[in-house]
Amino acid sequence: MSDIKRIDTNAYVTVQGQYAVVNEGSGYAIINTQTKQVIARNISSFLDCVKTLEYIFSNA
């Protein structure tokens, strides 16, 4: 998957535990800061990322 950009490890905001939000320019992405794996991309706003993480953790 050559369309996946490398994550700048200095350009993210930690939201919950090991999960963080990064601005990719065209949208936001949720990443795992330990593995650098992208969990979700093309999210329209930072707040939507936070709400998504809250939803995931409340249903885990």
PDB file of C-alpha atoms in Angstrom:
ATOM      1  CA  MET A   1       0.000   0.000   0.000  1.00  0.00           C
ATOM      2  CA  SER A   2       2.210   2.749  -1.307  1.00  0.00           C
ATOM      3  CA  ASP A   3      -0.392   5.478  -0.752  1.00  0.00           C
ATOM      4  CA  ILE A   4       0.091   5.353   3.031  1.00  0.00           C
ATOM      5  CA  LYS A   5       2.323   8.174   4.200  1.00  0.00           C
ATOM      6  CA  ARG A   6       4.826   7.788   7.013  1.00  0.00           C
ATOM      7  CA  ILE A   7       3.618   9.301  10.263  1.00  0.00           C
ATOM      8  CA  ASP A   8       5.619  12.202  11.646  1.00  0.00           C
ATOM      9  CA  THR A   9       6.006  11.118  15.265  1.00  0.00           C
ATOM     10  CA  ASN A  10       6.267  14.769  16.364  1.00  0.00           C
ATOM     11  CA  ALA A  11       3.002  15.836  14.723  1.00  0.00           C
ATOM     12  CA  TYR A  12       0.341  14.061  16.745  1.00  0.00           C
ATOM     13  CA  VAL A  13      -1.767  14.816  19.799  1.00  0.00           C
ATOM     14  CA  THR A  14      -2.246  11.991  22.297  1.00  0.00           C
ATOM     15  CA  VAL A  15      -5.934  11.584  23.065  1.00  0.00           C
ATOM     16  CA  GLN A  16      -6.352   8.384  25.060  1.00  0.00           C
ATOM     17  CA  GLY A  17      -3.630   6.025  26.240  1.00  0.00           C
ATOM     18  CA  GLN A  18      -1.571   4.930  23.262  1.00  0.00           C
ATOM     19  CA  TYR A  19      -3.979   6.438  20.715  1.00  0.00           C
ATOM     20  CA  ALA A  20      -3.425   9.803  19.107  1.00  0.00           C
ATOM     21  CA  VAL A  21      -4.790  12.048  16.371  1.00  0.00           C
ATOM     22  CA  VAL A  22      -2.686  13.316  13.491  1.00  0.00           C
ATOM     23  CA  ASN A  23      -3.624  15.974  10.921  1.00  0.00           C
ATOM     24  CA  GLU A  24      -2.926  14.523   7.472  1.00  0.00           C
ATOM     25  CA  GLY A  25      -3.816  17.721   5.633  1.00  0.00           C
ATOM     26  CA  SER A  26      -6.943  16.440   3.888  1.00  0.00           C
ATOM     27  CA  GLY A  27      -8.383  15.046   7.127  1.00  0.00           C
ATOM     28  CA  TYR A  28      -7.494  13.558  10.471  1.00  0.00           C
ATOM     29  CA  ALA A  29      -6.344  10.057  11.364  1.00  0.00           C
ATOM     30  CA  ILE A  30      -6.317   8.016  14.562  1.00  0.00           C
ATOM     31  CA  ILE A  31      -3.023   6.216  15.162  1.00  0.00           C
ATOM     32  CA  ASN A  32      -1.548   3.823  17.677  1.00  0.00           C
ATOM     33  CA  THR A  33       1.552   5.656  18.916  1.00  0.00           C
ATOM     34  CA  GLN A  34       3.355   2.469  19.922  1.00  0.00           C
ATOM     35  CA  THR A  35       2.993   0.606  16.621  1.00  0.00           C
ATOM     36  CA  LYS A  36       2.531   3.690  14.379  1.00  0.00           C
ATOM     37  CA  GLN A  37      -0.413   1.843  12.827  1.00  0.00           C
ATOM     38  CA  VAL A  38      -3.254   3.920  11.402  1.00  0.00           C
ATOM     39  CA  ILE A  39      -6.550   2.873  12.995  1.00  0.00           C
ATOM     40  CA  ALA A  40      -8.826   5.197  10.978  1.00  0.00           C
ATOM     41  CA  ARG A  41      -8.315   7.954   8.408  1.00  0.00           C
ATOM     42  CA  ASN A  42     -10.217  10.626   6.493  1.00  0.00           C
ATOM     43  CA  ILE A  43     -12.044  11.813   9.605  1.00  0.00           C
ATOM     44  CA  SER A  44     -13.369  15.327   9.060  1.00  0.00           C
ATOM     45  CA  SER A  45     -12.548  16.924  12.426  1.00  0.00           C
ATOM     46  CA  PHE A  46     -10.427  16.513  15.528  1.00  0.00           C
ATOM     47  CA  LEU A  47     -13.577  16.363  17.647  1.00  0.00           C
ATOM     48  CA  ASP A  48     -14.913  13.483  15.535  1.00  0.00           C
ATOM     49  CA  CYS A  49     -11.664  11.609  16.250  1.00  0.00           C
ATOM     50  CA  VAL A  50     -12.078  12.147  19.984  1.00  0.00           C
ATOM     51  CA  LYS A  51     -15.719  11.024  19.849  1.00  0.00           C
ATOM     52  CA  THR A  52     -14.729   7.932  17.849  1.00  0.00           C
ATOM     53  CA  LEU A  53     -12.120   6.951  20.435  1.00  0.00           C
ATOM     54  CA  GLU A  54     -14.596   7.546  23.270  1.00  0.00           C
ATOM     55  CA  TYR A  55     -17.106   5.306  21.495  1.00  0.00           C
ATOM     56  CA  ILE A  56     -14.537   2.551  20.930  1.00  0.00           C
ATOM     57  CA  PHE A  57     -13.395   2.566  24.561  1.00  0.00           C
ATOM     58  CA  SER A  58     -16.904   2.747  26.006  1.00  0.00           C
ATOM     59  CA  ASN A  59     -17.915  -0.365  24.032  1.00  0.00           C
ATOM     60  CA  ALA A  60     -14.738  -2.370  24.593  1.00  0.00           C
TER      61      ALA A  60
END
